Amino acid sequence: MTRASLDKQPHEVASMFDNVAERYDLTNDVLSLGQDRRWRKEVARAVDARPAQKILDLAAGTATSSLPFAQTGAYVVPCDFSLGMLQVGKRKHTWLPFTAGDATKLPFRDDTFDAVTISFGLRNVQDTDAALREMHRVTRPGGRVVICEFSHPAWAPFRTVYTEYLMRALPPVARAVSSNPDAYVYLAESIRAWPDQPALAERLRKAGWSKVAWRNLTGGVVALHRGFKEG
């Protein structure tokens, strides 16, 4: 299995990420023209982790996204359903409590975490609404969710250029740097098929989250969504 289809069968997606794990962080840096570093800083700022807080980082992959939370003194759990990603991450960051888990059936008790976050992973989950409900379940009352995901550029001319980049430029660039370039064809298709900012906000509300808001990064190429669990 080299790539997944848009029906997002979990075993297909997990296998695909296993195959790209070794060079995943490098490939993302190249394909985003270095913007992924800025996006992750914005996620860390939005999560606002504090010492002794419990943070669940879903779709954590190799835990690149988890490190800023750990550096604040928070207890962060990197969780992913790709064992290949977790194995690469564990070699790099042996002290982190890597956990294998499916976002639609999280292996944690109710009301456990002060914050749950997922970056560039929600669109790869087979059942988005089930994942949003599970995130709500494991968050303590008063806690928060922060979702960073590729979205839809707000300015129509730029949106057209961006779509052309995704479908034409991304695959050949991925072939040059990725350990599994076919996987990035799926990733480009999944970005294009993802709901826009208001649609994702509405799905968060239906999953039980309150005070839902979002803001665009890089003109809407990426959007940060936030919500709270009422106490």
Coordinates of N, CA, C and O in Angstrom, one line a residue, residues 82-158:
S82 N -0.2 5.4 13.5 CA 0.8 4.9 12.6 C 2.0 4.4 13.5 O 2.7 5.2 14.1
L83 N 2.2 3.1 13.6 CA 3.2 2.6 14.4 C 4.6 3.0 13.9 O 5.5 3.2 14.6
G84 N 4.7 3.1 12.6 CA 6.0 3.5 11.9 C 6.4 4.9 12.4 O 7.5 5.2 12.7
M85 N 5.4 5.8 12.4 CA 5.7 7.2 12.9 C 6.1 7.2 14.4 O 7.1 7.8 14.8
L86 N 5.4 6.4 15.2 CA 5.7 6.3 16.6 C 7.1 5.8 16.9 O 7.8 6.3 17.8
Q87 N 7.4 4.8 16.1 CA 8.8 4.2 16.3 C 9.9 5.2 15.9 O 10.9 5.2 16.6
V88 N 9.7 5.9 14.8 CA 10.7 6.9 14.5 C 10.8 8.0 15.6 O 11.9 8.4 16.0
G89 N 9.6 8.4 16.1 CA 9.6 9.4 17.1 C 10.2 8.9 18.4 O 10.9 9.7 19.1
K90 N 10.0 7.7 18.8 CA 10.5 7.2 20.0 C 12.0 7.1 20.0 O 12.7 7.3 21.0
R91 N 12.6 6.8 18.8 CA 14.0 6.8 18.7 C 14.6 8.2 18.9 O 15.7 8.3 19.5
K92 N 13.9 9.2 18.5 CA 14.4 10.6 18.7 C 14.1 11.2 20.1 O 14.9 11.9 20.6
H93 N 13.0 10.8 20.6 CA 12.5 11.4 21.9 C 12.1 10.3 22.8 O 10.9 10.1 23.1
T94 N 13.0 9.6 23.4 CA 12.8 8.4 24.2 C 12.0 8.7 25.5 O 11.3 7.8 26.0
W95 N 12.0 10.0 26.0 CA 11.3 10.3 27.2 C 9.8 10.5 27.1 O 9.1 10.6 28.1
L96 N 9.4 10.7 25.9 CA 7.9 11.1 25.7 C 7.1 9.8 25.7 O 7.5 8.7 25.2
P97 N 5.9 9.9 26.3 CA 5.0 8.7 26.4 C 4.2 8.5 25.1 O 2.9 8.6 25.1
F98 N 4.8 8.0 24.1 CA 4.2 7.8 22.8 C 3.1 6.7 23.0 O 3.3 5.7 23.7
T99 N 1.9 7.0 22.4 CA 0.7 6.1 22.6 C 0.1 5.8 21.2 O -0.2 6.8 20.5
A100 N -0.1 4.5 20.9 CA -0.9 4.2 19.7 C -2.3 4.3 20.0 O -2.9 3.8 21.0
G101 N -3.0 5.0 19.1 CA -4.5 5.2 19.3 C -5.2 5.7 18.1 O -4.6 6.5 17.3
D102 N -6.4 5.4 17.9 CA -7.3 5.8 16.8 C -8.1 7.0 17.3 O -8.7 6.9 18.4
A103 N -8.1 8.1 16.6 CA -8.8 9.3 17.0 C -10.3 9.1 17.2 O -10.9 9.9 18.0
T104 N -10.9 8.1 16.6 CA -12.3 7.8 16.7 C -12.6 6.9 17.9 O -13.8 6.8 18.3
K105 N -11.6 6.4 18.5 CA -11.8 5.5 19.7 C -10.6 5.7 20.6 O -9.7 4.8 20.7
L106 N -10.5 6.8 21.2 CA -9.3 7.1 22.0 C -9.2 6.3 23.3 O -10.1 6.1 24.0
P107 N -7.9 5.8 23.6 CA -7.7 4.9 24.7 C -7.5 5.7 26.0 O -6.5 5.4 26.8
F108 N -8.4 6.7 26.3 CA -8.2 7.5 27.5 C -9.6 7.7 28.2 O -10.6 7.6 27.5
R109 N -9.5 7.9 29.5 CA -10.8 8.1 30.2 C -11.4 9.5 29.9 O -10.7 10.4 29.5
D110 N -12.7 9.6 30.3 CA -13.4 10.9 30.2 C -12.7 11.9 31.0 O -12.1 11.7 32.1
D111 N -12.7 13.2 30.5 CA -12.3 14.4 31.3 C -10.9 14.3 31.8 O -10.6 14.6 33.0
T112 N -10.0 13.8 30.9 CA -8.6 13.6 31.3 C -7.7 14.8 31.0 O -6.8 15.1 31.9
F113 N -7.8 15.5 29.9 CA -6.8 16.4 29.4 C -7.3 17.9 29.5 O -8.5 18.2 29.3
D114 N -6.4 18.7 29.8 CA -6.6 20.2 29.8 C -6.8 20.7 28.4 O -7.5 21.7 28.2
A115 N -6.1 20.1 27.5 CA -6.2 20.5 26.1 C -5.9 19.3 25.2 O -5.1 18.5 25.5
V116 N -6.7 19.3 24.1 CA -6.4 18.3 23.0 C -6.1 19.1 21.7 O -6.8 20.1 21.4
T117 N -5.1 18.7 21.0 CA -4.8 19.4 19.8 C -4.4 18.3 18.7 O -4.0 17.2 19.0
I118 N -4.7 18.7 17.5 CA -4.3 17.9 16.3 C -3.9 18.8 15.2 O -4.6 19.8 14.9
S119 N -2.8 18.5 14.6 CA -2.2 19.4 13.5 C -2.1 18.5 12.3 O -1.3 17.5 12.3
F120 N -2.8 18.9 11.2 CA -2.6 18.3 9.9 C -2.9 16.8 10.0 O -2.3 16.0 9.2
G121 N -3.9 16.4 10.8 CA -4.2 15.0 10.9 C -5.7 14.7 10.9 O -6.1 13.6 10.5
L122 N -6.5 15.7 11.2 CA -8.0 15.5 11.3 C -8.6 15.1 9.9 O -9.4 14.2 9.9
R123 N -8.0 15.6 8.8 CA -8.6 15.3 7.5 C -8.2 13.8 7.1 O -8.8 13.3 6.1
N124 N -7.3 13.2 7.8 CA -6.9 11.8 7.5 C -7.7 10.8 8.4 O -7.5 9.6 8.2
V125 N -8.6 11.3 9.2 CA -9.4 10.4 10.1 C -10.6 10.0 9.3 O -11.3 10.8 8.6
Q126 N -11.0 8.7 9.4 CA -12.1 8.3 8.6 C -13.4 8.9 8.9 O -14.2 9.3 8.1
D127 N -13.7 9.1 10.2 CA -14.9 9.7 10.7 C -14.6 11.0 11.5 O -14.4 10.9 12.7
T128 N -14.6 12.1 10.8 CA -14.3 13.4 11.4 C -15.2 13.7 12.7 O -14.7 14.1 13.7
D129 N -16.5 13.5 12.5 CA -17.4 13.9 13.6 C -17.2 13.0 14.8 O -17.2 13.5 16.0
A130 N -16.9 11.7 14.6 CA -16.6 10.8 15.7 C -15.3 11.3 16.5 O -15.3 11.2 17.7
A131 N -14.3 11.7 15.7 CA -13.1 12.2 16.3 C -13.3 13.4 17.1 O -12.8 13.6 18.2
L132 N -14.1 14.3 16.6 CA -14.4 15.6 17.4 C -15.2 15.3 18.7 O -14.9 15.9 19.7
R133 N -16.1 14.3 18.6 CA -16.8 13.9 19.8 C -15.8 13.2 20.8 O -15.9 13.4 22.0
E134 N -14.9 12.4 20.3 CA -14.0 11.7 21.2 C -13.0 12.8 21.9 O -12.7 12.6 23.1
M135 N -12.6 13.7 21.1 CA -11.8 14.8 21.7 C -12.5 15.5 22.8 O -11.9 15.8 23.9
H136 N -13.8 15.8 22.6 CA -14.6 16.4 23.6 C -14.7 15.5 24.8 O -14.6 16.0 26.0
R137 N -14.9 14.2 24.6 CA -15.1 13.3 25.8 C -13.9 13.3 26.7 O -14.0 13.3 27.9
V138 N -12.7 13.3 26.1 CA -11.4 13.1 26.9 C -10.9 14.5 27.5 O -10.0 14.5 28.2
T139 N -11.6 15.6 27.1 CA -11.2 16.9 27.6 C -11.9 17.2 28.9 O -13.1 16.9 29.0
R140 N -11.3 17.7 29.9 CA -11.9 18.1 31.1 C -12.8 19.3 30.9 O -12.6 20.1 30.0
P141 N -13.9 19.4 31.7 CA -14.7 20.6 31.6 C -13.9 21.9 31.8 O -13.0 22.0 32.7
G142 N -14.1 22.8 30.9 CA -13.2 24.1 30.9 C -12.0 24.0 30.0 O -11.3 25.0 29.8
G143 N -11.7 22.8 29.6 CA -10.6 22.5 28.7 C -10.9 22.9 27.3 O -12.0 23.4 26.9
R144 N -9.9 22.8 26.4 CA -10.0 23.4 25.1 C -9.4 22.4 24.0 O -8.7 21.5 24.3
V145 N -9.9 22.6 22.8 CA -9.4 21.9 21.6 C -8.8 23.0 20.7 O -9.3 24.1 20.5
V146 N -7.7 22.6 20.0 CA -7.0 23.4 19.0 C -6.8 22.5 17.8 O -6.1 21.5 17.9
I147 N -7.3 22.9 16.7 CA -7.2 22.1 15.4 C -6.4 23.0 14.4 O -6.9 24.1 14.1
C148 N -5.3 22.5 13.9 CA -4.6 23.2 12.9 C -4.7 22.3 11.6 O -4.3 21.1 11.7
E149 N -5.3 22.8 10.6 CA -5.5 22.0 9.4 C -5.4 22.8 8.1 O -5.7 24.0 8.1
F150 N -5.0 22.2 7.0 CA -5.1 22.8 5.7 C -6.5 23.2 5.5 O -7.4 22.5 5.8
S151 N -6.7 24.4 4.8 CA -8.1 24.9 4.6 C -8.2 25.5 3.2 O -7.5 25.1 2.3
H152 N -9.0 26.5 3.1 CA -9.4 27.1 1.8 C -8.9 28.6 1.9 O -9.5 29.4 2.6
P153 N -8.0 29.0 1.0 CA -7.5 30.4 1.0 C -8.7 31.3 0.8 O -9.6 31.0 0.0
A154 N -8.7 32.4 1.5 CA -9.9 33.3 1.5 C -9.9 34.1 0.2 O -11.0 34.5 -0.3
W155 N -8.8 34.4 -0.5 CA -8.8 35.2 -1.7 C -8.9 34.3 -2.9 O -8.0 33.5 -3.1
A156 N -9.9 34.5 -3.7 CA -10.2 33.6 -4.8 C -9.1 33.4 -5.8 O -8.7 32.3 -6.1
P157 N -8.4 34.5 -6.3 CA -7.3 34.3 -7.2 C -6.1 33.4 -6.6 O -5.6 32.6 -7.3
F158 N -5.9 33.7 -5.3 CA -4.8 32.9 -4.6 C -5.3 31.4 -4.5 O -4.5 30.5 -4.6

